[in-house]
PDB file of C-alpha atoms in Angstrom:
ATOM      1  CA  GLY A   1      28.194  -3.128 -10.115  1.00 53.00           C
ATOM      2  CA  ALA A   2      28.346  -1.328  -6.812  1.00 78.00           C
ATOM      3  CA  GLY A   3      24.669  -1.518  -5.927  1.00 93.00           C
ATOM      4  CA  VAL A   4      21.792  -3.973  -5.828  1.00 97.00           C
ATOM      5  CA  SER A   5      20.671  -4.742  -9.367  1.00 97.00           C
ATOM      6  CA  GLN A   6      17.224  -5.973 -10.321  1.00 98.00           C
ATOM      7  CA  SER A   7      15.926  -7.182 -13.660  1.00 97.00           C
ATOM      8  CA  PRO A   8      13.795  -6.645 -15.542  1.00 98.00           C
ATOM      9  CA  ARG A   9      12.970  -3.060 -14.552  1.00 97.00           C
ATOM     10  CA  TYR A  10       9.480  -3.424 -15.984  1.00 97.00           C
ATOM     11  CA  LYS A  11       7.400  -6.512 -16.683  1.00 98.00           C
ATOM     12  CA  VAL A  12       3.930  -6.763 -18.173  1.00 98.00           C
ATOM     13  CA  ALA A  13       2.331 -10.164 -17.743  1.00 98.00           C
ATOM     14  CA  LYS A  14      -0.986 -11.507 -18.860  1.00 98.00           C
ATOM     15  CA  ARG A  15      -3.139 -12.865 -16.073  1.00 98.00           C
ATOM     16  CA  GLY A  16      -2.262 -16.499 -15.497  1.00 98.00           C
ATOM     17  CA  GLN A  17       1.289 -16.163 -16.783  1.00 98.00           C
ATOM     18  CA  ASP A  18       4.304 -17.118 -14.656  1.00 98.00           C
ATOM     19  CA  VAL A  19       7.026 -14.500 -14.038  1.00 98.00           C
ATOM     20  CA  ALA A  20      10.544 -14.585 -12.619  1.00 98.00           C
ATOM     21  CA  LEU A  21      12.213 -11.525 -11.125  1.00 98.00           C
ATOM     22  CA  ARG A  22      15.950 -11.452 -10.557  1.00 98.00           C
ATOM     23  CA  CYS A  23      18.024  -9.756  -7.880  1.00 98.00           C
ATOM     24  CA  ASP A  24      21.818  -9.371  -7.849  1.00 98.00           C
ATOM     25  CA  PRO A  25      22.765  -8.200  -4.350  1.00 97.00           C
ATOM     26  CA  ILE A  26      25.904  -6.314  -3.448  1.00 95.00           C
ATOM     27  CA  SER A  27      28.821  -8.727  -3.623  1.00 94.00           C
ATOM     28  CA  GLY A  28      29.509 -10.394  -0.277  1.00 91.00           C
ATOM     29  CA  HIS A  29      26.242  -9.352   1.323  1.00 93.00           C
ATOM     30  CA  VAL A  30      24.917 -12.112   3.535  1.00 93.00           C
ATOM     31  CA  SER A  31      21.335 -11.004   3.939  1.00 93.00           C
ATOM     32  CA  LEU A  32      18.827 -10.578   1.124  1.00 95.00           C
ATOM     33  CA  PHE A  33      15.253  -9.369   1.375  1.00 95.00           C
ATOM     34  CA  TRP A  34      12.281  -9.136  -0.967  1.00 97.00           C
ATOM     35  CA  TYR A  35       9.589  -6.506  -0.454  1.00 97.00           C
ATOM     36  CA  GLN A  36       6.392  -5.747  -2.372  1.00 98.00           C
ATOM     37  CA  GLN A  37       5.272  -2.131  -2.781  1.00 96.00           C
ATOM     38  CA  ALA A  38       1.741  -1.501  -3.994  1.00 95.00           C
ATOM     39  CA  LEU A  39       0.824   1.884  -5.419  1.00 92.00           C
ATOM     40  CA  GLY A  40       0.644   4.544  -2.708  1.00 90.00           C
ATOM     41  CA  GLN A  41       1.839   2.166  -0.005  1.00 93.00           C
ATOM     42  CA  GLY A  42       5.091   1.478   1.765  1.00 94.00           C
ATOM     43  CA  PRO A  43       7.151  -1.616   1.019  1.00 95.00           C
ATOM     44  CA  GLU A  44       5.813  -4.792   2.626  1.00 96.00           C
ATOM     45  CA  PHE A  45       8.096  -7.645   3.651  1.00 95.00           C
ATOM     46  CA  LEU A  46       7.885 -10.831   1.621  1.00 97.00           C
ATOM     47  CA  THR A  47      10.866 -13.017   2.503  1.00 96.00           C
ATOM     48  CA  TYR A  48      14.421 -13.051   3.877  1.00 94.00           C
ATOM     49  CA  PHE A  49      17.541 -15.099   3.107  1.00 95.00           C
ATOM     50  CA  GLN A  50      20.716 -15.493   5.080  1.00 93.00           C
ATOM     51  CA  ASN A  51      23.163 -16.783   2.491  1.00 94.00           C
ATOM     52  CA  GLU A  52      21.250 -19.590   0.746  1.00 96.00           C
ATOM     53  CA  ALA A  53      18.910 -20.305   3.649  1.00 96.00           C
ATOM     54  CA  GLN A  54      15.416 -18.851   3.498  1.00 96.00           C
ATOM     55  CA  LEU A  55      14.893 -17.972   7.140  1.00 93.00           C
ATOM     56  CA  ASP A  56      11.588 -16.136   6.919  1.00 93.00           C
ATOM     57  CA  LYS A  57       8.914 -16.399   4.252  1.00 94.00           C
ATOM     58  CA  SER A  58       6.044 -15.224   6.392  1.00 94.00           C
ATOM     59  CA  GLY A  59       5.219 -12.320   4.080  1.00 95.00           C
ATOM     60  CA  LEU A  60       4.675 -14.327   0.908  1.00 97.00           C
ATOM     61  CA  PRO A  61       0.982 -13.719   0.144  1.00 95.00           C
ATOM     62  CA  SER A  62       0.188 -17.143  -1.284  1.00 94.00           C
ATOM     63  CA  ASP A  63       1.733 -20.394  -2.434  1.00 96.00           C
ATOM     64  CA  ARG A  64       1.935 -18.872  -5.913  1.00 98.00           C
ATOM     65  CA  PHE A  65       4.948 -16.912  -4.666  1.00 98.00           C
ATOM     66  CA  PHE A  66       8.289 -18.671  -4.413  1.00 97.00           C
ATOM     67  CA  ALA A  67      11.790 -17.321  -3.818  1.00 98.00           C
ATOM     68  CA  GLU A  68      15.185 -18.943  -3.990  1.00 98.00           C
ATOM     69  CA  ARG A  69      18.845 -18.078  -3.543  1.00 97.00           C
ATOM     70  CA  PRO A  70      20.578 -21.355  -4.318  1.00 96.00           C
ATOM     71  CA  GLU A  71      24.215 -20.247  -4.135  1.00 94.00           C
ATOM     72  CA  GLY A  72      23.841 -17.511  -1.582  1.00 93.00           C
ATOM     73  CA  SER A  73      24.183 -14.642  -4.041  1.00 95.00           C
ATOM     74  CA  VAL A  74      21.652 -14.062  -6.862  1.00 97.00           C
ATOM     75  CA  SER A  75      18.009 -14.503  -5.893  1.00 98.00           C
ATOM     76  CA  THR A  76      14.895 -15.100  -7.963  1.00 98.00           C
ATOM     77  CA  LEU A  77      11.327 -14.336  -6.968  1.00 98.00           C
ATOM     78  CA  LYS A  78       8.857 -16.388  -8.960  1.00 98.00           C
ATOM     79  CA  ILE A  79       5.154 -15.733  -9.178  1.00 98.00           C
ATOM     80  CA  GLN A  80       2.997 -18.428 -10.728  1.00 98.00           C
ATOM     81  CA  ARG A  81      -0.368 -17.853 -12.394  1.00 98.00           C
ATOM     82  CA  THR A  82      -0.164 -14.082 -11.919  1.00 98.00           C
ATOM     83  CA  GLN A  83      -3.284 -12.186 -10.903  1.00 97.00           C
ATOM     84  CA  GLN A  84      -4.130  -8.488 -11.135  1.00 97.00           C
ATOM     85  CA  GLU A  85      -3.571  -7.974  -7.414  1.00 96.00           C
ATOM     86  CA  ASP A  86       0.062  -9.021  -7.911  1.00 98.00           C
ATOM     87  CA  SER A  87       0.671  -5.743  -9.776  1.00 98.00           C
ATOM     88  CA  ALA A  88       3.236  -3.852  -7.696  1.00 97.00           C
ATOM     89  CA  VAL A  89       6.874  -2.874  -7.505  1.00 97.00           C
ATOM     90  CA  TYR A  90       9.015  -5.717  -6.184  1.00 98.00           C
ATOM     91  CA  LEU A  91      12.044  -4.477  -4.287  1.00 97.00           C
ATOM     92  CA  CYS A  92      15.126  -6.470  -3.401  1.00 97.00           C
ATOM     93  CA  ALA A  93      17.508  -5.359  -0.654  1.00 95.00           C
ATOM     94  CA  SER A  94      20.740  -6.713   0.768  1.00 94.00           C
ATOM     95  CA  SER A  95      22.803  -6.061   3.857  1.00 91.00           C
ATOM     96  CA  SER A  96      26.342  -6.954   4.742  1.00 88.00           C
ATOM     97  CA  TRP A  97      25.810  -8.868   7.953  1.00 76.00           C
ATOM     98  CA  THR A  98      23.162 -10.765   9.798  1.00 69.00           C
ATOM     99  CA  GLY A  99      21.007  -8.547  11.936  1.00 68.00           C
ATOM    100  CA  ASN A 100      21.834  -5.383  10.019  1.00 72.00           C
ATOM    101  CA  VAL A 101      18.539  -3.925   8.936  1.00 74.00           C
ATOM    102  CA  GLU A 102      20.084  -0.893   7.255  1.00 84.00           C
ATOM    103  CA  ALA A 103      19.737  -2.579   3.912  1.00 89.00           C
ATOM    104  CA  PHE A 104      20.581  -1.310   0.442  1.00 93.00           C
ATOM    105  CA  PHE A 105      17.661  -1.456  -1.963  1.00 95.00           C
ATOM    106  CA  GLY A 106      17.622  -2.058  -5.692  1.00 97.00           C
ATOM    107  CA  GLN A 107      15.560   0.044  -8.088  1.00 96.00           C
ATOM    108  CA  GLY A 108      12.784  -2.515  -8.136  1.00 97.00           C
ATOM    109  CA  THR A 109      10.838  -4.379 -10.808  1.00 98.00           C
ATOM    110  CA  ARG A 110       7.476  -2.895 -11.688  1.00 97.00           C
ATOM    111  CA  LEU A 111       5.106  -5.769 -12.473  1.00 98.00           C
ATOM    112  CA  THR A 112       1.836  -5.022 -14.232  1.00 98.00           C
ATOM    113  CA  VAL A 113      -0.618  -7.862 -14.691  1.00 98.00           C
ATOM    114  CA  VAL A 114      -3.194  -7.262 -17.422  1.00 97.00           C
TER     115      VAL A 114
ATOM    116  CA  ASP B   1      -3.481  -3.384  10.637  1.00 73.00           C
ATOM    117  CA  GLN B   2      -1.024  -0.580   9.936  1.00 84.00           C
ATOM    118  CA  GLN B   3       1.614  -0.857  12.658  1.00 94.00           C
ATOM    119  CA  VAL B   4       3.626   2.100  11.365  1.00 97.00           C
ATOM    120  CA  LYS B   5       1.699   5.181  10.328  1.00 96.00           C
ATOM    121  CA  GLN B   6       2.666   8.319   8.505  1.00 97.00           C
ATOM    122  CA  ASN B   7      -0.462  10.401   8.637  1.00 93.00           C
ATOM    123  CA  SER B   8       0.718  13.207   6.366  1.00 95.00           C
ATOM    124  CA  PRO B   9       0.819  12.047   2.747  1.00 96.00           C
ATOM    125  CA  SER B  10       2.535  15.253   1.688  1.00 97.00           C
ATOM    126  CA  LEU B  11       4.409  18.252   3.057  1.00 97.00           C
ATOM    127  CA  SER B  12       5.688  21.432   1.402  1.00 98.00           C
ATOM    128  CA  VAL B  13       8.460  23.484   2.987  1.00 98.00           C
ATOM    129  CA  GLN B  14      10.306  26.610   1.908  1.00 98.00           C
ATOM    130  CA  GLU B  15      13.974  26.129   1.088  1.00 98.00           C
ATOM    131  CA  GLY B  16      16.159  26.919   4.086  1.00 98.00           C
ATOM    132  CA  ARG B  17      13.419  26.234   6.629  1.00 98.00           C
ATOM    133  CA  ILE B  18      13.010  23.167   8.816  1.00 98.00           C
ATOM    134  CA  SER B  19      11.152  20.098   7.528  1.00 98.00           C
ATOM    135  CA  ILE B  20       9.524  17.897  10.159  1.00 98.00           C
ATOM    136  CA  LEU B  21       8.214  14.489   9.145  1.00 98.00           C
ATOM    137  CA  ASN B  22       6.230  12.465  11.640  1.00 98.00           C
ATOM    138  CA  CYS B  23       5.686   8.777  12.235  1.00 98.00           C
ATOM    139  CA  ASP B  24       3.605   6.863  14.781  1.00 98.00           C
ATOM    140  CA  TYR B  25       3.740   3.187  15.637  1.00 97.00           C
ATOM    141  CA  THR B  26       1.486   0.856  17.540  1.00 96.00           C
ATOM    142  CA  ASN B  27       3.700  -2.152  18.288  1.00 94.00           C
ATOM    143  CA  SER B  28       5.584  -1.574  21.551  1.00 93.00           C
ATOM    144  CA  MET B  29       7.963  -4.408  20.651  1.00 93.00           C
ATOM    145  CA  PHE B  30       9.647  -2.275  17.979  1.00 94.00           C
ATOM    146  CA  ASP B  31      13.134  -1.345  19.174  1.00 92.00           C
ATOM    147  CA  TYR B  32      14.867   0.063  16.109  1.00 94.00           C
ATOM    148  CA  PHE B  33      13.610   2.730  13.760  1.00 96.00           C
ATOM    149  CA  LEU B  34      14.840   3.917  10.398  1.00 95.00           C
ATOM    150  CA  TRP B  35      14.108   6.596   7.842  1.00 97.00           C
ATOM    151  CA  TYR B  36      14.460   5.919   4.146  1.00 97.00           C
ATOM    152  CA  LYS B  37      14.348   8.436   1.312  1.00 97.00           C
ATOM    153  CA  LYS B  38      13.027   7.539  -2.120  1.00 96.00           C
ATOM    154  CA  TYR B  39      13.368   9.373  -5.409  1.00 95.00           C
ATOM    155  CA  PRO B  40      11.075   8.461  -8.340  1.00 91.00           C
ATOM    156  CA  ALA B  41      12.081   5.279 -10.176  1.00 87.00           C
ATOM    157  CA  GLU B  42      14.728   4.473  -7.581  1.00 91.00           C
ATOM    158  CA  GLY B  43      14.777   2.168  -4.604  1.00 93.00           C
ATOM    159  CA  PRO B  44      14.629   3.537  -1.049  1.00 95.00           C
ATOM    160  CA  THR B  45      17.938   4.821   0.335  1.00 95.00           C
ATOM    161  CA  PHE B  46      18.780   4.535   4.028  1.00 94.00           C
ATOM    162  CA  LEU B  47      18.989   7.929   5.696  1.00 96.00           C
ATOM    163  CA  ILE B  48      19.245   7.671   9.475  1.00 96.00           C
ATOM    164  CA  SER B  49      18.247   5.331  12.278  1.00 95.00           C
ATOM    165  CA  ILE B  50      17.689   5.298  16.020  1.00 95.00           C
ATOM    166  CA  SER B  51      17.675   2.600  18.664  1.00 94.00           C
ATOM    167  CA  SER B  52      15.009   2.565  21.348  1.00 93.00           C
ATOM    168  CA  ILE B  53      17.657   3.150  24.008  1.00 94.00           C
ATOM    169  CA  LYS B  54      18.173   6.656  22.622  1.00 94.00           C
ATOM    170  CA  ASP B  55      15.829   9.567  22.170  1.00 95.00           C
ATOM    171  CA  LYS B  56      17.822  11.483  19.582  1.00 97.00           C
ATOM    172  CA  ASN B  57      20.259  10.755  16.783  1.00 97.00           C
ATOM    173  CA  GLU B  58      21.875  13.369  14.601  1.00 97.00           C
ATOM    174  CA  ASP B  59      23.673  13.145  11.261  1.00 97.00           C
ATOM    175  CA  GLY B  60      24.490  16.435   9.606  1.00 97.00           C
ATOM    176  CA  ARG B  61      21.273  18.185   8.621  1.00 98.00           C
ATOM    177  CA  PHE B  62      19.163  15.201   9.710  1.00 98.00           C
ATOM    178  CA  THR B  63      17.995  14.512  13.252  1.00 98.00           C
ATOM    179  CA  VAL B  64      15.623  11.791  14.367  1.00 98.00           C
ATOM    180  CA  PHE B  65      13.759  12.075  17.651  1.00 98.00           C
ATOM    181  CA  LEU B  66      12.085   9.158  19.409  1.00 98.00           C
ATOM    182  CA  ASN B  67       9.365   9.456  22.057  1.00 97.00           C
ATOM    183  CA  LYS B  68       8.780   5.904  23.260  1.00 95.00           C
ATOM    184  CA  SER B  69       5.964   6.750  25.637  1.00 95.00           C
ATOM    185  CA  ALA B  70       4.021   8.372  22.796  1.00 97.00           C
ATOM    186  CA  LYS B  71       5.173   5.762  20.263  1.00 97.00           C
ATOM    187  CA  HIS B  72       6.184   8.607  18.004  1.00 97.00           C
ATOM    188  CA  LEU B  73       9.240   9.534  16.032  1.00 97.00           C
ATOM    189  CA  SER B  74      10.069  12.453  13.853  1.00 98.00           C
ATOM    190  CA  LEU B  75      12.688  13.380  11.302  1.00 98.00           C
ATOM    191  CA  HIS B  76      13.956  16.953  11.241  1.00 98.00           C
ATOM    192  CA  ILE B  77      15.802  18.312   8.218  1.00 98.00           C
ATOM    193  CA  VAL B  78      17.428  21.681   8.664  1.00 98.00           C
ATOM    194  CA  PRO B  79      18.058  23.624   6.559  1.00 98.00           C
ATOM    195  CA  SER B  80      15.877  22.064   3.865  1.00 98.00           C
ATOM    196  CA  GLN B  81      17.358  21.957   0.370  1.00 98.00           C
ATOM    197  CA  PRO B  82      15.737  21.325  -3.046  1.00 96.00           C
ATOM    198  CA  GLY B  83      17.501  17.950  -3.269  1.00 96.00           C
ATOM    199  CA  ASP B  84      15.586  16.849  -0.190  1.00 98.00           C
ATOM    200  CA  SER B  85      12.393  16.675  -2.266  1.00 98.00           C
ATOM    201  CA  ALA B  86      11.497  12.975  -2.186  1.00 98.00           C
ATOM    202  CA  VAL B  87       9.209  10.466  -0.489  1.00 97.00           C
ATOM    203  CA  TYR B  88      10.298   9.637   3.066  1.00 98.00           C
ATOM    204  CA  PHE B  89       9.441   6.302   4.639  1.00 97.00           C
ATOM    205  CA  CYS B  90       9.577   5.539   8.311  1.00 97.00           C
ATOM    206  CA  ALA B  91      10.355   1.899   9.167  1.00 96.00           C
ATOM    207  CA  ALA B  92      10.530  -0.153  12.353  1.00 95.00           C
ATOM    208  CA  ASN B  93      12.105  -3.420  13.424  1.00 91.00           C
ATOM    209  CA  PHE B  94      12.239  -5.728  16.431  1.00 87.00           C
ATOM    210  CA  GLY B  95      14.562  -8.627  16.981  1.00 76.00           C
ATOM    211  CA  ASN B  96      14.592  -9.860  13.420  1.00 75.00           C
ATOM    212  CA  GLU B  97      15.626  -8.650  10.031  1.00 79.00           C
ATOM    213  CA  LYS B  98      12.367  -7.561   8.489  1.00 87.00           C
ATOM    214  CA  LEU B  99      11.254  -3.963   8.380  1.00 92.00           C
ATOM    215  CA  THR B 100       7.707  -2.678   8.764  1.00 95.00           C
ATOM    216  CA  PHE B 101       7.260   0.472   6.704  1.00 96.00           C
ATOM    217  CA  GLY B 102       4.838   3.370   6.862  1.00 97.00           C
ATOM    218  CA  THR B 103       3.019   4.607   3.779  1.00 96.00           C
ATOM    219  CA  GLY B 104       5.396   7.492   3.184  1.00 97.00           C
ATOM    220  CA  THR B 105       5.316  11.290   3.147  1.00 98.00           C
ATOM    221  CA  ARG B 106       6.082  13.211  -0.035  1.00 98.00           C
ATOM    222  CA  LEU B 107       8.260  16.189   0.853  1.00 98.00           C
ATOM    223  CA  THR B 108       8.471  19.093  -1.582  1.00 98.00           C
ATOM    224  CA  ILE B 109      11.013  21.828  -0.982  1.00 98.00           C
ATOM    225  CA  ILE B 110       9.962  25.097  -2.542  1.00 97.00           C
ATOM    226  CA  PRO B 111      12.883  27.194  -3.862  1.00 93.00           C
TER     227      PRO B 111
END
């Protein structure tokens, strides 16, 4: 596809369950970002990859959150032992070159923890 | 600590008039600013940006103004059209790749 694709679009998880959210960036894009958007808030930075290297994970809220991009394309954000405060929209974005912050966003995955 | 603030949660403007969306920031290290537009159930879409070395950037109906001394930027849309109805996020960056976003302003254009 031409844009950033995220799956699933919606995920309901029981508290304590592990979830995995997938991001397919635009082909050839070097940089990949994950953001978390709580209801009524702006997106908040979670982590950043340049190719397969995770260069910044300062925004990950706890060690329950883990992201990977093993081959420098598709990325997965994993949340272990989900809690209610993890309920949010998780947005993935990619950009074509390092240092370009004008990133293209996917539609997001809405995670609801019950 | 909200480093980027959009103090107006919502704004309604008559079609054809000018829409002005405001954004304030507290971190003087920010040197690049962006506006994103978001429709329901879609991800944010990049709209326009400005570097701190400029005070104005224009792209068609959209103009962004930056006042560094006041740590304030604004987005002007003229003339406003119904398709401009969306949530607008201001974002800022300095020296790295991550963006700091405001909380957004919902713009409604009244036909």
